[in-house]
Amino acid sequence: MRQSLVFVAAIIAASDHHSLVCSSLPFGSRAKKSDVAAAAEDEVGNDATTLEREKSAVRGAASRVSQSQKQDFADAPPVVRAFFEDLASSSAAADDEDSDSSSSLLGKELREMSNAADMQSFLESTRRALHRNPELMYELPFTSDTIHEILTQLDIPHTTGWARNTHPEAFDGPGGYGIVAHVGTGEPPCVILRADMDALPIREATMDVDSFRSHNDGRMHACGHDGHVTMLLGAAALLKSVEGEMRGTVRL
């Protein structure tokens, strides 16, 4: 388990360039909207063509980063393999010198991978697409579809339909937009990483972000869940590129 935790920590540290301070919307703090208010919000939303164009751009970025990680970082798998092997041998010999060396090499390789141009383009396009299209609580069709299509492009197996709304009398939307994905062997040990997906019922008034300001009036990613999802997908892309050398499973 220690080996997997250290490895995943290195992945997240490499992909998390811009830390965000987030606070979640307390469960139950948003009252159920009236039918009139819901209809008014729906009228403000984006049309299907615009939303499909957003998803298409993100799919393309995900496909490019998947291909480039394999082509440009062919040395990554051996570095990962050496990391796990050194950890195992150092544990047996009570000597951390080799482990420290392999950890340094792994960190260097992951930083290079996370700073690659295609990765940066993928992270930026994903985060901005999510920020332009914020959705609330149990009403996340665009957000969930976008994540699903990215994971499909990255060839990461996943299931949908999680987190259904079991209190429709109190909260809007059917729910079921949660996604669970797996990278690795499918065997123990298993490390779990998660991200929140929903936005807040706030009107965006952020200055100088016209290119990715919220298109849904009265909704905004004000606590960073667009960044939260993007960082997890960036970690997923890095993990997938070295999946063959991992020992254990990462559940996303």
PDB file of N, CA, C and O in Angstrom, residues 171-243:
ATOM      1  N   PHE A 171     -34.698  17.968  -3.556  1.00  0.00           N
ATOM      2  CA  PHE A 171     -33.648  18.445  -4.450  1.00  0.00           C
ATOM      3  C   PHE A 171     -34.006  18.170  -5.905  1.00  0.00           C
ATOM      4  O   PHE A 171     -34.570  17.118  -6.221  1.00  0.00           O
ATOM      5  N   ASP A 172     -33.664  19.115  -6.753  1.00  0.00           N
ATOM      6  CA  ASP A 172     -33.960  18.987  -8.180  1.00  0.00           C
ATOM      7  C   ASP A 172     -33.018  18.004  -8.862  1.00  0.00           C
ATOM      8  O   ASP A 172     -31.862  17.859  -8.477  1.00  0.00           O
ATOM      9  N   GLY A 173     -33.507  17.396  -9.925  1.00  0.00           N
ATOM     10  CA  GLY A 173     -32.674  16.555 -10.773  1.00  0.00           C
ATOM     11  C   GLY A 173     -32.674  15.091 -10.365  1.00  0.00           C
ATOM     12  O   GLY A 173     -32.822  14.755  -9.195  1.00  0.00           O
ATOM     13  N   PRO A 174     -32.495  14.219 -11.352  1.00  0.00           N
ATOM     14  CA  PRO A 174     -32.516  12.778 -11.075  1.00  0.00           C
ATOM     15  C   PRO A 174     -31.224  12.251 -10.482  1.00  0.00           C
ATOM     16  O   PRO A 174     -31.199  11.186  -9.876  1.00  0.00           O
ATOM     17  N   GLY A 175     -30.116  12.963 -10.673  1.00  0.00           N
ATOM     18  CA  GLY A 175     -28.823  12.436 -10.262  1.00  0.00           C
ATOM     19  C   GLY A 175     -28.400  11.300 -11.177  1.00  0.00           C
ATOM     20  O   GLY A 175     -28.864  11.185 -12.320  1.00  0.00           O
ATOM     21  N   GLY A 176     -27.512  10.452 -10.702  1.00  0.00           N
ATOM     22  CA  GLY A 176     -27.010   9.365 -11.538  1.00  0.00           C
ATOM     23  C   GLY A 176     -25.916   9.810 -12.485  1.00  0.00           C
ATOM     24  O   GLY A 176     -25.604   9.104 -13.450  1.00  0.00           O
ATOM     25  N   TYR A 177     -25.318  10.962 -12.225  1.00  0.00           N
ATOM     26  CA  TYR A 177     -24.279  11.487 -13.118  1.00  0.00           C
ATOM     27  C   TYR A 177     -22.867  11.182 -12.619  1.00  0.00           C
ATOM     28  O   TYR A 177     -21.892  11.586 -13.239  1.00  0.00           O
ATOM     29  N   GLY A 178     -22.764  10.484 -11.507  1.00  0.00           N
ATOM     30  CA  GLY A 178     -21.449  10.119 -11.001  1.00  0.00           C
ATOM     31  C   GLY A 178     -20.764   9.082 -11.879  1.00  0.00           C
ATOM     32  O   GLY A 178     -21.415   8.297 -12.562  1.00  0.00           O
ATOM     33  N   ILE A 179     -19.443   9.096 -11.870  1.00  0.00           N
ATOM     34  CA  ILE A 179     -18.637   8.187 -12.695  1.00  0.00           C
ATOM     35  C   ILE A 179     -17.553   7.570 -11.831  1.00  0.00           C
ATOM     36  O   ILE A 179     -16.935   8.247 -11.002  1.00  0.00           O
ATOM     37  N   VAL A 180     -17.309   6.275 -12.013  1.00  0.00           N
ATOM     38  CA  VAL A 180     -16.222   5.575 -11.333  1.00  0.00           C
ATOM     39  C   VAL A 180     -15.334   4.931 -12.392  1.00  0.00           C
ATOM     40  O   VAL A 180     -15.833   4.220 -13.272  1.00  0.00           O
ATOM     41  N   ALA A 181     -14.039   5.191 -12.318  1.00  0.00           N
ATOM     42  CA  ALA A 181     -13.089   4.663 -13.295  1.00  0.00           C
ATOM     43  C   ALA A 181     -11.957   3.942 -12.571  1.00  0.00           C
ATOM     44  O   ALA A 181     -11.737   4.135 -11.368  1.00  0.00           O
ATOM     45  N   HIS A 182     -11.232   3.102 -13.318  1.00  0.00           N
ATOM     46  CA  HIS A 182     -10.130   2.332 -12.749  1.00  0.00           C
ATOM     47  C   HIS A 182      -8.918   2.380 -13.674  1.00  0.00           C
ATOM     48  O   HIS A 182      -9.055   2.253 -14.891  1.00  0.00           O
ATOM     49  N   VAL A 183      -7.751   2.549 -13.072  1.00  0.00           N
ATOM     50  CA  VAL A 183      -6.480   2.439 -13.787  1.00  0.00           C
ATOM     51  C   VAL A 183      -5.598   1.487 -12.991  1.00  0.00           C
ATOM     52  O   VAL A 183      -5.541   1.565 -11.761  1.00  0.00           O
ATOM     53  N   GLY A 184      -4.924   0.586 -13.675  1.00  0.00           N
ATOM     54  CA  GLY A 184      -4.034  -0.344 -12.991  1.00  0.00           C
ATOM     55  C   GLY A 184      -4.394  -1.788 -13.254  1.00  0.00           C
ATOM     56  O   GLY A 184      -5.005  -2.122 -14.263  1.00  0.00           O
ATOM     57  N   THR A 185      -4.030  -2.639 -12.310  1.00  0.00           N
ATOM     58  CA  THR A 185      -4.182  -4.077 -12.504  1.00  0.00           C
ATOM     59  C   THR A 185      -5.591  -4.580 -12.180  1.00  0.00           C
ATOM     60  O   THR A 185      -5.954  -5.684 -12.560  1.00  0.00           O
ATOM     61  N   GLY A 186      -6.350  -3.794 -11.425  1.00  0.00           N
ATOM     62  CA  GLY A 186      -7.644  -4.265 -10.947  1.00  0.00           C
ATOM     63  C   GLY A 186      -7.529  -5.081  -9.672  1.00  0.00           C
ATOM     64  O   GLY A 186      -8.533  -5.550  -9.132  1.00  0.00           O
ATOM     65  N   GLU A 187      -6.317  -5.231  -9.173  1.00  0.00           N
ATOM     66  CA  GLU A 187      -6.048  -6.011  -7.960  1.00  0.00           C
ATOM     67  C   GLU A 187      -5.569  -5.086  -6.845  1.00  0.00           C
ATOM     68  O   GLU A 187      -5.115  -3.970  -7.099  1.00  0.00           O
ATOM     69  N   PRO A 188      -5.641  -5.554  -5.579  1.00  0.00           N
ATOM     70  CA  PRO A 188      -5.108  -4.766  -4.463  1.00  0.00           C
ATOM     71  C   PRO A 188      -3.610  -4.578  -4.611  1.00  0.00           C
ATOM     72  O   PRO A 188      -2.953  -5.370  -5.296  1.00  0.00           O
ATOM     73  N   PRO A 189      -3.058  -3.552  -3.939  1.00  0.00           N
ATOM     74  CA  PRO A 189      -3.766  -2.546  -3.146  1.00  0.00           C
ATOM     75  C   PRO A 189      -4.495  -1.548  -4.025  1.00  0.00           C
ATOM     76  O   PRO A 189      -4.142  -1.368  -5.196  1.00  0.00           O
ATOM     77  N   CYS A 190      -5.489  -0.892  -3.456  1.00  0.00           N
ATOM     78  CA  CYS A 190      -6.287   0.078  -4.209  1.00  0.00           C
ATOM     79  C   CYS A 190      -6.245   1.434  -3.517  1.00  0.00           C
ATOM     80  O   CYS A 190      -6.468   1.525  -2.305  1.00  0.00           O
ATOM     81  N   VAL A 191      -5.936   2.458  -4.290  1.00  0.00           N
ATOM     82  CA  VAL A 191      -5.949   3.836  -3.803  1.00  0.00           C
ATOM     83  C   VAL A 191      -7.092   4.565  -4.506  1.00  0.00           C
ATOM     84  O   VAL A 191      -7.273   4.415  -5.717  1.00  0.00           O
ATOM     85  N   ILE A 192      -7.859   5.324  -3.737  1.00  0.00           N
ATOM     86  CA  ILE A 192      -9.027   6.022  -4.299  1.00  0.00           C
ATOM     87  C   ILE A 192      -8.753   7.520  -4.367  1.00  0.00           C
ATOM     88  O   ILE A 192      -8.341   8.130  -3.389  1.00  0.00           O
ATOM     89  N   LEU A 193      -8.992   8.101  -5.541  1.00  0.00           N
ATOM     90  CA  LEU A 193      -8.932   9.549  -5.748  1.00  0.00           C
ATOM     91  C   LEU A 193     -10.312  10.020  -6.192  1.00  0.00           C
ATOM     92  O   LEU A 193     -10.957   9.349  -6.989  1.00  0.00           O
ATOM     93  N   ARG A 194     -10.769  11.162  -5.708  1.00  0.00           N
ATOM     94  CA  ARG A 194     -12.103  11.628  -6.078  1.00  0.00           C
ATOM     95  C   ARG A 194     -12.094  13.122  -6.360  1.00  0.00           C
ATOM     96  O   ARG A 194     -11.197  13.844  -5.928  1.00  0.00           O
ATOM     97  N   ALA A 195     -13.110  13.562  -7.074  1.00  0.00           N
ATOM     98  CA  ALA A 195     -13.282  14.989  -7.358  1.00  0.00           C
ATOM     99  C   ALA A 195     -14.760  15.326  -7.306  1.00  0.00           C
ATOM    100  O   ALA A 195     -15.602  14.546  -7.752  1.00  0.00           O
ATOM    101  N   ASP A 196     -15.077  16.502  -6.777  1.00  0.00           N
ATOM    102  CA  ASP A 196     -16.438  17.029  -6.853  1.00  0.00           C
ATOM    103  C   ASP A 196     -16.671  17.583  -8.251  1.00  0.00           C
ATOM    104  O   ASP A 196     -15.737  18.015  -8.933  1.00  0.00           O
ATOM    105  N   MET A 197     -17.942  17.606  -8.674  1.00  0.00           N
ATOM    106  CA  MET A 197     -18.269  17.981 -10.051  1.00  0.00           C
ATOM    107  C   MET A 197     -19.197  19.187 -10.152  1.00  0.00           C
ATOM    108  O   MET A 197     -19.255  19.829 -11.201  1.00  0.00           O
ATOM    109  N   ASP A 198     -19.943  19.485  -9.094  1.00  0.00           N
ATOM    110  CA  ASP A 198     -21.034  20.456  -9.217  1.00  0.00           C
ATOM    111  C   ASP A 198     -20.566  21.889  -8.965  1.00  0.00           C
ATOM    112  O   ASP A 198     -19.537  22.139  -8.348  1.00  0.00           O
ATOM    113  N   ALA A 199     -21.382  22.817  -9.476  1.00  0.00           N
ATOM    114  CA  ALA A 199     -21.134  24.242  -9.304  1.00  0.00           C
ATOM    115  C   ALA A 199     -22.070  24.796  -8.229  1.00  0.00           C
ATOM    116  O   ALA A 199     -22.762  24.053  -7.536  1.00  0.00           O
ATOM    117  N   LEU A 200     -22.091  26.112  -8.094  1.00  0.00           N
ATOM    118  CA  LEU A 200     -22.913  26.775  -7.090  1.00  0.00           C
ATOM    119  C   LEU A 200     -23.960  27.675  -7.756  1.00  0.00           C
ATOM    120  O   LEU A 200     -23.750  28.174  -8.874  1.00  0.00           O
ATOM    121  N   PRO A 201     -25.079  27.923  -7.087  1.00  0.00           N
ATOM    122  CA  PRO A 201     -26.113  28.822  -7.625  1.00  0.00           C
ATOM    123  C   PRO A 201     -25.730  30.277  -7.413  1.00  0.00           C
ATOM    124  O   PRO A 201     -26.348  31.009  -6.627  1.00  0.00           O
ATOM    125  N   ILE A 202     -24.681  30.701  -8.132  1.00  0.00           N
ATOM    126  CA  ILE A 202     -24.134  32.053  -8.008  1.00  0.00           C
ATOM    127  C   ILE A 202     -23.977  32.642  -9.408  1.00  0.00           C
ATOM    128  O   ILE A 202     -23.565  31.952 -10.340  1.00  0.00           O
ATOM    129  N   ARG A 203     -24.266  33.916  -9.556  1.00  0.00           N
ATOM    130  CA  ARG A 203     -24.056  34.589 -10.853  1.00  0.00           C
ATOM    131  C   ARG A 203     -22.604  35.041 -10.950  1.00  0.00           C
ATOM    132  O   ARG A 203     -22.103  35.747 -10.090  1.00  0.00           O
ATOM    133  N   GLU A 204     -21.928  34.643 -12.015  1.00  0.00           N
ATOM    134  CA  GLU A 204     -20.512  34.980 -12.146  1.00  0.00           C
ATOM    135  C   GLU A 204     -20.319  36.445 -12.490  1.00  0.00           C
ATOM    136  O   GLU A 204     -20.961  36.992 -13.396  1.00  0.00           O
ATOM    137  N   ALA A 205     -19.401  37.083 -11.755  1.00  0.00           N
ATOM    138  CA  ALA A 205     -19.053  38.478 -12.019  1.00  0.00           C
ATOM    139  C   ALA A 205     -17.540  38.635 -12.089  1.00  0.00           C
ATOM    140  O   ALA A 205     -17.005  39.708 -11.830  1.00  0.00           O
ATOM    141  N   THR A 206     -16.846  37.562 -12.449  1.00  0.00           N
ATOM    142  CA  THR A 206     -15.392  37.573 -12.528  1.00  0.00           C
ATOM    143  C   THR A 206     -14.932  38.468 -13.672  1.00  0.00           C
ATOM    144  O   THR A 206     -15.494  38.418 -14.771  1.00  0.00           O
ATOM    145  N   MET A 207     -13.912  39.277 -13.432  1.00  0.00           N
ATOM    146  CA  MET A 207     -13.391  40.180 -14.443  1.00  0.00           C
ATOM    147  C   MET A 207     -12.351  39.475 -15.321  1.00  0.00           C
ATOM    148  O   MET A 207     -11.645  38.575 -14.874  1.00  0.00           O
ATOM    149  N   ASP A 208     -12.288  39.879 -16.587  1.00  0.00           N
ATOM    150  CA  ASP A 208     -11.228  39.474 -17.517  1.00  0.00           C
ATOM    151  C   ASP A 208     -11.185  37.977 -17.790  1.00  0.00           C
ATOM    152  O   ASP A 208     -10.115  37.393 -17.987  1.00  0.00           O
ATOM    153  N   VAL A 209     -12.337  37.333 -17.804  1.00  0.00           N
ATOM    154  CA  VAL A 209     -12.395  35.914 -18.181  1.00  0.00           C
ATOM    155  C   VAL A 209     -13.495  35.698 -19.230  1.00  0.00           C
ATOM    156  O   VAL A 209     -14.192  34.690 -19.222  1.00  0.00           O
ATOM    157  N   ASP A 210     -13.631  36.656 -20.130  1.00  0.00           N
ATOM    158  CA  ASP A 210     -14.724  36.592 -21.103  1.00  0.00           C
ATOM    159  C   ASP A 210     -14.695  35.317 -21.935  1.00  0.00           C
ATOM    160  O   ASP A 210     -15.743  34.804 -22.333  1.00  0.00           O
ATOM    161  N   SER A 211     -13.508  34.773 -22.200  1.00  0.00           N
ATOM    162  CA  SER A 211     -13.417  33.601 -23.071  1.00  0.00           C
ATOM    163  C   SER A 211     -13.943  32.336 -22.411  1.00  0.00           C
ATOM    164  O   SER A 211     -14.250  31.367 -23.106  1.00  0.00           O
ATOM    165  N   PHE A 212     -14.035  32.328 -21.092  1.00  0.00           N
ATOM    166  CA  PHE A 212     -14.570  31.127 -20.442  1.00  0.00           C
ATOM    167  C   PHE A 212     -15.485  31.459 -19.263  1.00  0.00           C
ATOM    168  O   PHE A 212     -15.665  30.653 -18.354  1.00  0.00           O
ATOM    169  N   ARG A 213     -16.115  32.626 -19.316  1.00  0.00           N
ATOM    170  CA  ARG A 213     -17.104  32.979 -18.301  1.00  0.00           C
ATOM    171  C   ARG A 213     -18.303  32.032 -18.381  1.00  0.00           C
ATOM    172  O   ARG A 213     -18.631  31.503 -19.439  1.00  0.00           O
ATOM    173  N   SER A 214     -18.972  31.822 -17.266  1.00  0.00           N
ATOM    174  CA  SER A 214     -20.140  30.949 -17.220  1.00  0.00           C
ATOM    175  C   SER A 214     -21.200  31.382 -18.230  1.00  0.00           C
ATOM    176  O   SER A 214     -21.563  32.555 -18.312  1.00  0.00           O
ATOM    177  N   HIS A 215     -21.689  30.425 -19.015  1.00  0.00           N
ATOM    178  CA  HIS A 215     -22.771  30.674 -19.961  1.00  0.00           C
ATOM    179  C   HIS A 215     -24.137  30.409 -19.354  1.00  0.00           C
ATOM    180  O   HIS A 215     -25.155  30.675 -19.996  1.00  0.00           O
ATOM    181  N   ASN A 216     -24.156  29.872 -18.155  1.00  0.00           N
ATOM    182  CA  ASN A 216     -25.413  29.541 -17.490  1.00  0.00           C
ATOM    183  C   ASN A 216     -25.678  30.562 -16.390  1.00  0.00           C
ATOM    184  O   ASN A 216     -25.088  30.491 -15.310  1.00  0.00           O
ATOM    185  N   ASP A 217     -26.561  31.493 -16.668  1.00  0.00           N
ATOM    186  CA  ASP A 217     -26.817  32.581 -15.732  1.00  0.00           C
ATOM    187  C   ASP A 217     -27.293  32.029 -14.387  1.00  0.00           C
ATOM    188  O   ASP A 217     -28.167  31.159 -14.335  1.00  0.00           O
ATOM    189  N   GLY A 218     -26.699  32.541 -13.317  1.00  0.00           N
ATOM    190  CA  GLY A 218     -27.087  32.086 -11.989  1.00  0.00           C
ATOM    191  C   GLY A 218     -26.373  30.829 -11.537  1.00  0.00           C
ATOM    192  O   GLY A 218     -26.686  30.285 -10.480  1.00  0.00           O
ATOM    193  N   ARG A 219     -25.393  30.382 -12.327  1.00  0.00           N
ATOM    194  CA  ARG A 219     -24.612  29.201 -11.962  1.00  0.00           C
ATOM    195  C   ARG A 219     -23.137  29.501 -12.225  1.00  0.00           C
ATOM    196  O   ARG A 219     -22.790  30.104 -13.226  1.00  0.00           O
ATOM    197  N   MET A 220     -22.295  29.040 -11.318  1.00  0.00           N
ATOM    198  CA  MET A 220     -20.870  29.345 -11.456  1.00  0.00           C
ATOM    199  C   MET A 220     -20.037  28.312 -10.716  1.00  0.00           C
ATOM    200  O   MET A 220     -20.403  27.849  -9.638  1.00  0.00           O
ATOM    201  N   HIS A 221     -18.895  27.962 -11.300  1.00  0.00           N
ATOM    202  CA  HIS A 221     -17.914  27.148 -10.583  1.00  0.00           C
ATOM    203  C   HIS A 221     -17.111  28.087  -9.682  1.00  0.00           C
ATOM    204  O   HIS A 221     -15.970  28.441  -9.972  1.00  0.00           O
ATOM    205  N   ALA A 222     -17.735  28.467  -8.566  1.00  0.00           N
ATOM    206  CA  ALA A 222     -17.136  29.460  -7.681  1.00  0.00           C
ATOM    207  C   ALA A 222     -16.224  28.850  -6.630  1.00  0.00           C
ATOM    208  O   ALA A 222     -15.519  29.583  -5.938  1.00  0.00           O
ATOM    209  N   CYS A 223     -16.256  27.537  -6.467  1.00  0.00           N
ATOM    210  CA  CYS A 223     -15.377  26.929  -5.454  1.00  0.00           C
ATOM    211  C   CYS A 223     -14.408  25.927  -6.081  1.00  0.00           C
ATOM    212  O   CYS A 223     -13.840  25.097  -5.385  1.00  0.00           O
ATOM    213  N   GLY A 224     -14.220  26.003  -7.391  1.00  0.00           N
ATOM    214  CA  GLY A 224     -13.114  25.290  -8.005  1.00  0.00           C
ATOM    215  C   GLY A 224     -13.338  23.853  -8.404  1.00  0.00           C
ATOM    216  O   GLY A 224     -12.382  23.139  -8.676  1.00  0.00           O
ATOM    217  N   HIS A 225     -14.596  23.400  -8.473  1.00  0.00           N
ATOM    218  CA  HIS A 225     -14.804  22.002  -8.843  1.00  0.00           C
ATOM    219  C   HIS A 225     -14.455  21.739 -10.307  1.00  0.00           C
ATOM    220  O   HIS A 225     -14.158  20.599 -10.671  1.00  0.00           O
ATOM    221  N   ASP A 226     -14.487  22.773 -11.145  1.00  0.00           N
ATOM    222  CA  ASP A 226     -14.011  22.602 -12.516  1.00  0.00           C
ATOM    223  C   ASP A 226     -12.521  22.270 -12.514  1.00  0.00           C
ATOM    224  O   ASP A 226     -12.060  21.390 -13.249  1.00  0.00           O
ATOM    225  N   GLY A 227     -11.772  22.944 -11.649  1.00  0.00           N
ATOM    226  CA  GLY A 227     -10.352  22.626 -11.498  1.00  0.00           C
ATOM    227  C   GLY A 227     -10.132  21.279 -10.839  1.00  0.00           C
ATOM    228  O   GLY A 227      -9.205  20.543 -11.200  1.00  0.00           O
ATOM    229  N   HIS A 228     -10.995  20.952  -9.893  1.00  0.00           N
ATOM    230  CA  HIS A 228     -10.902  19.674  -9.182  1.00  0.00           C
ATOM    231  C   HIS A 228     -11.036  18.512 -10.164  1.00  0.00           C
ATOM    232  O   HIS A 228     -10.221  17.579 -10.172  1.00  0.00           O
ATOM    233  N   VAL A 229     -12.057  18.572 -11.018  1.00  0.00           N
ATOM    234  CA  VAL A 229     -12.272  17.527 -12.020  1.00  0.00           C
ATOM    235  C   VAL A 229     -11.098  17.481 -12.998  1.00  0.00           C
ATOM    236  O   VAL A 229     -10.607  16.402 -13.356  1.00  0.00           O
ATOM    237  N   THR A 230     -10.637  18.650 -13.436  1.00  0.00           N
ATOM    238  CA  THR A 230      -9.547  18.711 -14.411  1.00  0.00           C
ATOM    239  C   THR A 230      -8.269  18.099 -13.866  1.00  0.00           C
ATOM    240  O   THR A 230      -7.566  17.350 -14.567  1.00  0.00           O
ATOM    241  N   MET A 231      -7.948  18.393 -12.611  1.00  0.00           N
ATOM    242  CA  MET A 231      -6.735  17.815 -12.014  1.00  0.00           C
ATOM    243  C   MET A 231      -6.822  16.297 -11.928  1.00  0.00           C
ATOM    244  O   MET A 231      -5.835  15.589 -12.169  1.00  0.00           O
ATOM    245  N   LEU A 232      -8.010  15.791 -11.593  1.00  0.00           N
ATOM    246  CA  LEU A 232      -8.170  14.342 -11.507  1.00  0.00           C
ATOM    247  C   LEU A 232      -8.037  13.696 -12.882  1.00  0.00           C
ATOM    248  O   LEU A 232      -7.422  12.633 -13.026  1.00  0.00           O
ATOM    249  N   LEU A 233      -8.590  14.334 -13.912  1.00  0.00           N
ATOM    250  CA  LEU A 233      -8.457  13.802 -15.265  1.00  0.00           C
ATOM    251  C   LEU A 233      -7.014  13.889 -15.760  1.00  0.00           C
ATOM    252  O   LEU A 233      -6.546  13.004 -16.489  1.00  0.00           O
ATOM    253  N   GLY A 234      -6.293  14.927 -15.353  1.00  0.00           N
ATOM    254  CA  GLY A 234      -4.869  15.007 -15.687  1.00  0.00           C
ATOM    255  C   GLY A 234      -4.091  13.880 -15.036  1.00  0.00           C
ATOM    256  O   GLY A 234      -3.235  13.253 -15.670  1.00  0.00           O
ATOM    257  N   ALA A 235      -4.398  13.612 -13.760  1.00  0.00           N
ATOM    258  CA  ALA A 235      -3.760  12.491 -13.072  1.00  0.00           C
ATOM    259  C   ALA A 235      -4.114  11.172 -13.748  1.00  0.00           C
ATOM    260  O   ALA A 235      -3.274  10.282 -13.889  1.00  0.00           O
ATOM    261  N   ALA A 236      -5.377  11.057 -14.191  1.00  0.00           N
ATOM    262  CA  ALA A 236      -5.809   9.830 -14.867  1.00  0.00           C
ATOM    263  C   ALA A 236      -5.011   9.610 -16.151  1.00  0.00           C
ATOM    264  O   ALA A 236      -4.606   8.481 -16.458  1.00  0.00           O
ATOM    265  N   ALA A 237      -4.784  10.684 -16.900  1.00  0.00           N
ATOM    266  CA  ALA A 237      -4.015  10.560 -18.148  1.00  0.00           C
ATOM    267  C   ALA A 237      -2.584  10.115 -17.877  1.00  0.00           C
ATOM    268  O   ALA A 237      -2.035   9.271 -18.595  1.00  0.00           O
ATOM    269  N   LEU A 238      -1.966  10.678 -16.836  1.00  0.00           N
ATOM    270  CA  LEU A 238      -0.603  10.279 -16.488  1.00  0.00           C
ATOM    271  C   LEU A 238      -0.556   8.823 -16.020  1.00  0.00           C
ATOM    272  O   LEU A 238       0.317   8.056 -16.429  1.00  0.00           O
ATOM    273  N   LEU A 239      -1.498   8.463 -15.165  1.00  0.00           N
ATOM    274  CA  LEU A 239      -1.543   7.086 -14.678  1.00  0.00           C
ATOM    275  C   LEU A 239      -1.731   6.097 -15.821  1.00  0.00           C
ATOM    276  O   LEU A 239      -1.087   5.044 -15.860  1.00  0.00           O
ATOM    277  N   LYS A 240      -2.612   6.427 -16.749  1.00  0.00           N
ATOM    278  CA  LYS A 240      -2.884   5.519 -17.865  1.00  0.00           C
ATOM    279  C   LYS A 240      -1.641   5.304 -18.716  1.00  0.00           C
ATOM    280  O   LYS A 240      -1.411   4.193 -19.233  1.00  0.00           O
ATOM    281  N   SER A 241      -0.844   6.329 -18.868  1.00  0.00           N
ATOM    282  CA  SER A 241       0.330   6.218 -19.741  1.00  0.00           C
ATOM    283  C   SER A 241       1.386   5.280 -19.168  1.00  0.00           C
ATOM    284  O   SER A 241       2.270   4.820 -19.904  1.00  0.00           O
ATOM    285  N   VAL A 242       1.323   4.993 -17.860  1.00  0.00           N
ATOM    286  CA  VAL A 242       2.296   4.083 -17.245  1.00  0.00           C
ATOM    287  C   VAL A 242       1.581   2.900 -16.570  1.00  0.00           C
ATOM    288  O   VAL A 242       2.148   2.225 -15.711  1.00  0.00           O
ATOM    289  N   GLU A 243       0.355   2.642 -16.988  1.00  0.00           N
ATOM    290  CA  GLU A 243      -0.479   1.636 -16.339  1.00  0.00           C
ATOM    291  C   GLU A 243       0.178   0.257 -16.316  1.00  0.00           C
ATOM    292  O   GLU A 243       0.052  -0.498 -15.341  1.00  0.00           O
TER     293      GLU A 243
END
